Each structure stands twice: as structure tokens, then as C-alpha cells.
Amino acid sequence: MDKIVAMRAFTTVVSEGSFVKAADKLELSPQLISKYVAQLEDDLKIRLLNRTTRRVNLTEAGQAYFDRCHQVLMDIDDMENAISNLHTQVSGTLRISAPMSFGVYHLSDPIEKFQTQFPEIKVELFLTDRKVDILEEGVDIALRIGHLKDSALVAKKITPINLSVCAAPSYWDKHGRPTSFDELCQLNYLRFSYSDPRSLFIRWPKHLSVHDFRSDFASNNGDVIVKTAVLGRGYAIQPTFLTGSAIANGELEILENFPIEPLGLYALYSHREFLASKVRHFIDFLSGFYGDEPYWDNY
């Protein structure tokens, strides 16, 4: 027997004054309502109701049980409503993990606008280039850039992340603009520590290995690489959300004839079913904010 269902049947009988009316309200048969009450009495080893042909009356024990049942059921309803509100209302604390440079340059604005639209939201933003374990570290959403592999997590693509080969105009003027991968490898590559550049290009020749790249500078931070490229030290292969402003003001120029497969900005979260409203709304908001052609590509 479901004790909660039986308690609800009993309190409804008392409130409505009859088994028939209670059955109508709960959309159950009078026989089933009577069975629930009888099972309660059997479990408690005490009579709760005195039944007549016209009406039911509480016994002394029944009155005491009714008062406690009524309070318990109210507490259950309040608890379920509170949990349901967490699912349906955009409120609470939203914990977000994001890559360092992307977060510094491109998250403050959408987060501020999101919190203005949903003032009950508090945000905790963690910027790191390591892959955060969202389950272990209690993160609601992890923003990641790349081509995502199979995972137990749910991933939604937010916007494309385009990359380009670029260098300062003075560097191209001094060393020339390569027209083949062999020529490109002879120039100084400002290397991003976590990336194999061969995997970025759409048509990379098989006869060239990563060791064919000339490079006298490497960093695990894209900002440093972009600034070094602006200084004319070499060429960089970096996302346009970092290089866009330097390209727009003429500090960097793109090498157009080396196409690169776009990456993506993805939102990772743990569950598709019963997704918290704050998570769902933030992901949808980011998708709308950046769009299919993000603003940093308008150079």
C-alpha cells in the first residue's frame, strides 16, 4: 500500500464528508477509497472513522490522526512545489566553467545581460583552460571549445569558432606570403602548446609532420601568442575571438589560402531530462547572443 496515497484518501473522506464525494474528487472508485482507509485502520490497529449510511464521523483517534495527516500532506505538497519551482523558475546560483581567454573577452557582456533579464540568478564563473569535471566539481555548465568527442555528458553547440592563419603585415612583407604548406612550414610558427596544427587544416599533406614546423616560441596562452604575432615575431593560428580586433585595426592580416575547419563553442551539462530552468535558459540565451555568425567575426 502507498501510505501517502492512503493518507490522502483518508483526509479527503474527512474533508468531503463521504466516501462517494472523496472518490469523485480524487477520481477513484468509492470501493478503492474504502479499501485505502480500511488498510490504514488495519495497519494502525485502531478505528479512524465511524461509518453510517449518510455520513462518516471521526473517532477520537481518527481526529488526532487526521490533524497529523493533514500537516504531513501539506509539508509534502510544499516540498514538491519548492522543488518544482527550482525546475521552472529562472533563479538560484548558476555555476559556469569557461576557457580563460574566451571568458575574459566574451562572457562578461552576455552574463550581465542575462542577469538583468533574470534578476533572481546569481552567477559563479570559473575561468580555466583545464577540463573541469562538472559532476565532481559541482559545475552546472562547462563551456568548451573544440571538436567534442563522445562523452557521458550532454553537449549543445552554441556558436562556431573560426580560426585563421595570421601575422603582422610587416612579417608577410619581410618573409613573403606562402602558397603551399611546405612554404608555410619554413616560416616561424608561434605555437599553441595544446594543439597540433596539422589537425586544424582541412587539407594537410601527409608528407609533412609536426616536426616540419619551424618554431622558436610556444605558449599555453592564446593572448600571448596573438600579441607576439602583432609584434612581428611570426605567424599564429588562433581563434578569431582573440584575433578579430587586431585584424580589424590592421595589426594582423589573414593568410586566406589556408582554410581551417571551424571549431565550436559547446555547452556541456550532465542531464538532458529534468534540466534545471536556469541552465536551459542560459544556454538558449548564449545561443541567441552569439548566433551563427558571432560578432567578433565582423572585421
PDB file of C-alpha atoms in Angstrom, residues 166-267:
ATOM      1  CA  CYS A 166      47.586  35.432 -39.427  1.00  0.00           C
ATOM      2  CA  ALA A 167      50.636  37.563 -38.886  1.00  0.00           C
ATOM      3  CA  ALA A 168      51.602  41.214 -38.766  1.00  0.00           C
ATOM      4  CA  PRO A 169      51.681  42.901 -42.211  1.00  0.00           C
ATOM      5  CA  SER A 170      55.383  43.605 -41.636  1.00  0.00           C
ATOM      6  CA  TYR A 171      56.042  39.883 -41.186  1.00  0.00           C
ATOM      7  CA  TRP A 172      54.354  38.996 -44.502  1.00  0.00           C
ATOM      8  CA  ASP A 173      56.180  41.844 -46.214  1.00  0.00           C
ATOM      9  CA  LYS A 174      59.534  40.602 -44.945  1.00  0.00           C
ATOM     10  CA  HIS A 175      59.106  36.855 -45.431  1.00  0.00           C
ATOM     11  CA  GLY A 176      56.505  36.673 -48.190  1.00  0.00           C
ATOM     12  CA  ARG A 177      53.103  35.031 -48.220  1.00  0.00           C
ATOM     13  CA  PRO A 178      53.395  31.255 -48.577  1.00  0.00           C
ATOM     14  CA  THR A 179      51.235  29.487 -51.147  1.00  0.00           C
ATOM     15  CA  SER A 180      51.902  25.892 -50.041  1.00  0.00           C
ATOM     16  CA  PHE A 181      52.189  24.014 -46.764  1.00  0.00           C
ATOM     17  CA  ASP A 182      55.871  23.365 -47.446  1.00  0.00           C
ATOM     18  CA  GLU A 183      56.449  27.124 -47.662  1.00  0.00           C
ATOM     19  CA  LEU A 184      54.319  27.759 -44.573  1.00  0.00           C
ATOM     20  CA  CYS A 185      56.436  25.332 -42.545  1.00  0.00           C
ATOM     21  CA  GLN A 186      59.560  27.371 -43.374  1.00  0.00           C
ATOM     22  CA  LEU A 187      58.168  30.408 -41.538  1.00  0.00           C
ATOM     23  CA  ASN A 188      58.188  30.888 -37.773  1.00  0.00           C
ATOM     24  CA  TYR A 189      55.101  29.339 -36.175  1.00  0.00           C
ATOM     25  CA  LEU A 190      54.053  30.816 -32.829  1.00  0.00           C
ATOM     26  CA  ARG A 191      52.913  27.545 -31.367  1.00  0.00           C
ATOM     27  CA  PHE A 192      49.984  26.976 -29.031  1.00  0.00           C
ATOM     28  CA  SER A 193      51.168  24.315 -26.582  1.00  0.00           C
ATOM     29  CA  TYR A 194      47.965  22.285 -26.509  1.00  0.00           C
ATOM     30  CA  SER A 195      47.400  21.982 -30.259  1.00  0.00           C
ATOM     31  CA  ASP A 196      48.803  20.008 -33.178  1.00  0.00           C
ATOM     32  CA  PRO A 197      48.420  22.473 -36.078  1.00  0.00           C
ATOM     33  CA  ARG A 198      48.094  19.669 -38.633  1.00  0.00           C
ATOM     34  CA  SER A 199      44.719  18.718 -37.152  1.00  0.00           C
ATOM     35  CA  LEU A 200      43.356  22.205 -37.799  1.00  0.00           C
ATOM     36  CA  PHE A 201      43.792  22.440 -41.561  1.00  0.00           C
ATOM     37  CA  ILE A 202      41.212  20.997 -43.939  1.00  0.00           C
ATOM     38  CA  ARG A 203      43.822  19.657 -46.407  1.00  0.00           C
ATOM     39  CA  TRP A 204      47.064  18.872 -44.636  1.00  0.00           C
ATOM     40  CA  PRO A 205      49.625  16.965 -46.796  1.00  0.00           C
ATOM     41  CA  LYS A 206      50.610  13.547 -45.451  1.00  0.00           C
ATOM     42  CA  HIS A 207      54.324  14.018 -46.179  1.00  0.00           C
ATOM     43  CA  LEU A 208      54.656  16.781 -43.556  1.00  0.00           C
ATOM     44  CA  SER A 209      54.858  16.011 -39.849  1.00  0.00           C
ATOM     45  CA  VAL A 210      54.584  18.276 -36.842  1.00  0.00           C
ATOM     46  CA  HIS A 211      58.383  18.303 -36.702  1.00  0.00           C
ATOM     47  CA  ASP A 212      58.479  20.095 -40.054  1.00  0.00           C
ATOM     48  CA  PHE A 213      57.167  23.259 -38.415  1.00  0.00           C
ATOM     49  CA  ARG A 214      59.767  25.853 -37.563  1.00  0.00           C
ATOM     50  CA  SER A 215      59.037  27.419 -34.197  1.00  0.00           C
ATOM     51  CA  ASP A 216      61.057  29.385 -31.666  1.00  0.00           C
ATOM     52  CA  PHE A 217      58.151  30.369 -29.426  1.00  0.00           C
ATOM     53  CA  ALA A 218      55.382  28.404 -27.708  1.00  0.00           C
ATOM     54  CA  SER A 219      52.803  29.280 -25.069  1.00  0.00           C
ATOM     55  CA  ASN A 220      49.755  27.762 -23.455  1.00  0.00           C
ATOM     56  CA  ASN A 221      48.003  31.151 -23.641  1.00  0.00           C
ATOM     57  CA  GLY A 222      46.448  32.459 -26.853  1.00  0.00           C
ATOM     58  CA  ASP A 223      46.606  36.120 -25.779  1.00  0.00           C
ATOM     59  CA  VAL A 224      50.389  35.994 -25.513  1.00  0.00           C
ATOM     60  CA  ILE A 225      50.652  34.317 -28.910  1.00  0.00           C
ATOM     61  CA  VAL A 226      48.444  36.948 -30.553  1.00  0.00           C
ATOM     62  CA  LYS A 227      50.449  39.801 -29.019  1.00  0.00           C
ATOM     63  CA  THR A 228      53.697  38.167 -30.162  1.00  0.00           C
ATOM     64  CA  ALA A 229      52.282  37.883 -33.679  1.00  0.00           C
ATOM     65  CA  VAL A 230      51.316  41.584 -33.624  1.00  0.00           C
ATOM     66  CA  LEU A 231      54.954  42.360 -32.763  1.00  0.00           C
ATOM     67  CA  GLY A 232      56.001  40.621 -35.978  1.00  0.00           C
ATOM     68  CA  ARG A 233      57.728  37.583 -34.486  1.00  0.00           C
ATOM     69  CA  GLY A 234      55.913  35.003 -36.606  1.00  0.00           C
ATOM     70  CA  TYR A 235      52.525  33.726 -37.663  1.00  0.00           C
ATOM     71  CA  ALA A 236      49.793  32.409 -35.379  1.00  0.00           C
ATOM     72  CA  ILE A 237      46.879  30.021 -35.795  1.00  0.00           C
ATOM     73  CA  GLN A 238      44.373  31.347 -33.301  1.00  0.00           C
ATOM     74  CA  PRO A 239      40.577  31.722 -32.994  1.00  0.00           C
ATOM     75  CA  THR A 240      39.091  34.911 -34.329  1.00  0.00           C
ATOM     76  CA  PHE A 241      37.552  35.749 -30.950  1.00  0.00           C
ATOM     77  CA  LEU A 242      41.164  36.592 -29.976  1.00  0.00           C
ATOM     78  CA  THR A 243      42.479  37.949 -33.284  1.00  0.00           C
ATOM     79  CA  GLY A 244      39.354  39.746 -34.554  1.00  0.00           C
ATOM     80  CA  SER A 245      40.124  43.192 -33.139  1.00  0.00           C
ATOM     81  CA  ALA A 246      43.787  43.052 -34.292  1.00  0.00           C
ATOM     82  CA  ILE A 247      42.615  42.024 -37.765  1.00  0.00           C
ATOM     83  CA  ALA A 248      40.029  44.818 -37.794  1.00  0.00           C
ATOM     84  CA  ASN A 249      42.561  47.525 -36.949  1.00  0.00           C
ATOM     85  CA  GLY A 250      45.204  46.206 -39.354  1.00  0.00           C
ATOM     86  CA  GLU A 251      47.667  44.832 -36.786  1.00  0.00           C
ATOM     87  CA  LEU A 252      47.236  41.315 -38.204  1.00  0.00           C
ATOM     88  CA  GLU A 253      46.453  40.070 -41.701  1.00  0.00           C
ATOM     89  CA  ILE A 254      44.900  36.706 -42.541  1.00  0.00           C
ATOM     90  CA  LEU A 255      46.533  34.274 -44.927  1.00  0.00           C
ATOM     91  CA  GLU A 256      43.411  33.455 -46.945  1.00  0.00           C
ATOM     92  CA  ASN A 257      44.571  30.405 -48.928  1.00  0.00           C
ATOM     93  CA  PHE A 258      44.948  28.044 -45.942  1.00  0.00           C
ATOM     94  CA  PRO A 259      41.373  27.117 -44.919  1.00  0.00           C
ATOM     95  CA  ILE A 260      40.803  25.734 -41.445  1.00  0.00           C
ATOM     96  CA  GLU A 261      37.894  23.619 -40.250  1.00  0.00           C
ATOM     97  CA  PRO A 262      35.819  25.669 -37.747  1.00  0.00           C
ATOM     98  CA  LEU A 263      35.659  24.512 -34.162  1.00  0.00           C
ATOM     99  CA  GLY A 264      32.646  25.078 -31.946  1.00  0.00           C
ATOM    100  CA  LEU A 265      31.789  26.614 -28.602  1.00  0.00           C
ATOM    101  CA  TYR A 266      29.843  23.940 -26.719  1.00  0.00           C
ATOM    102  CA  ALA A 267      27.868  23.993 -23.504  1.00  0.00           C
TER     103      ALA A 267
END
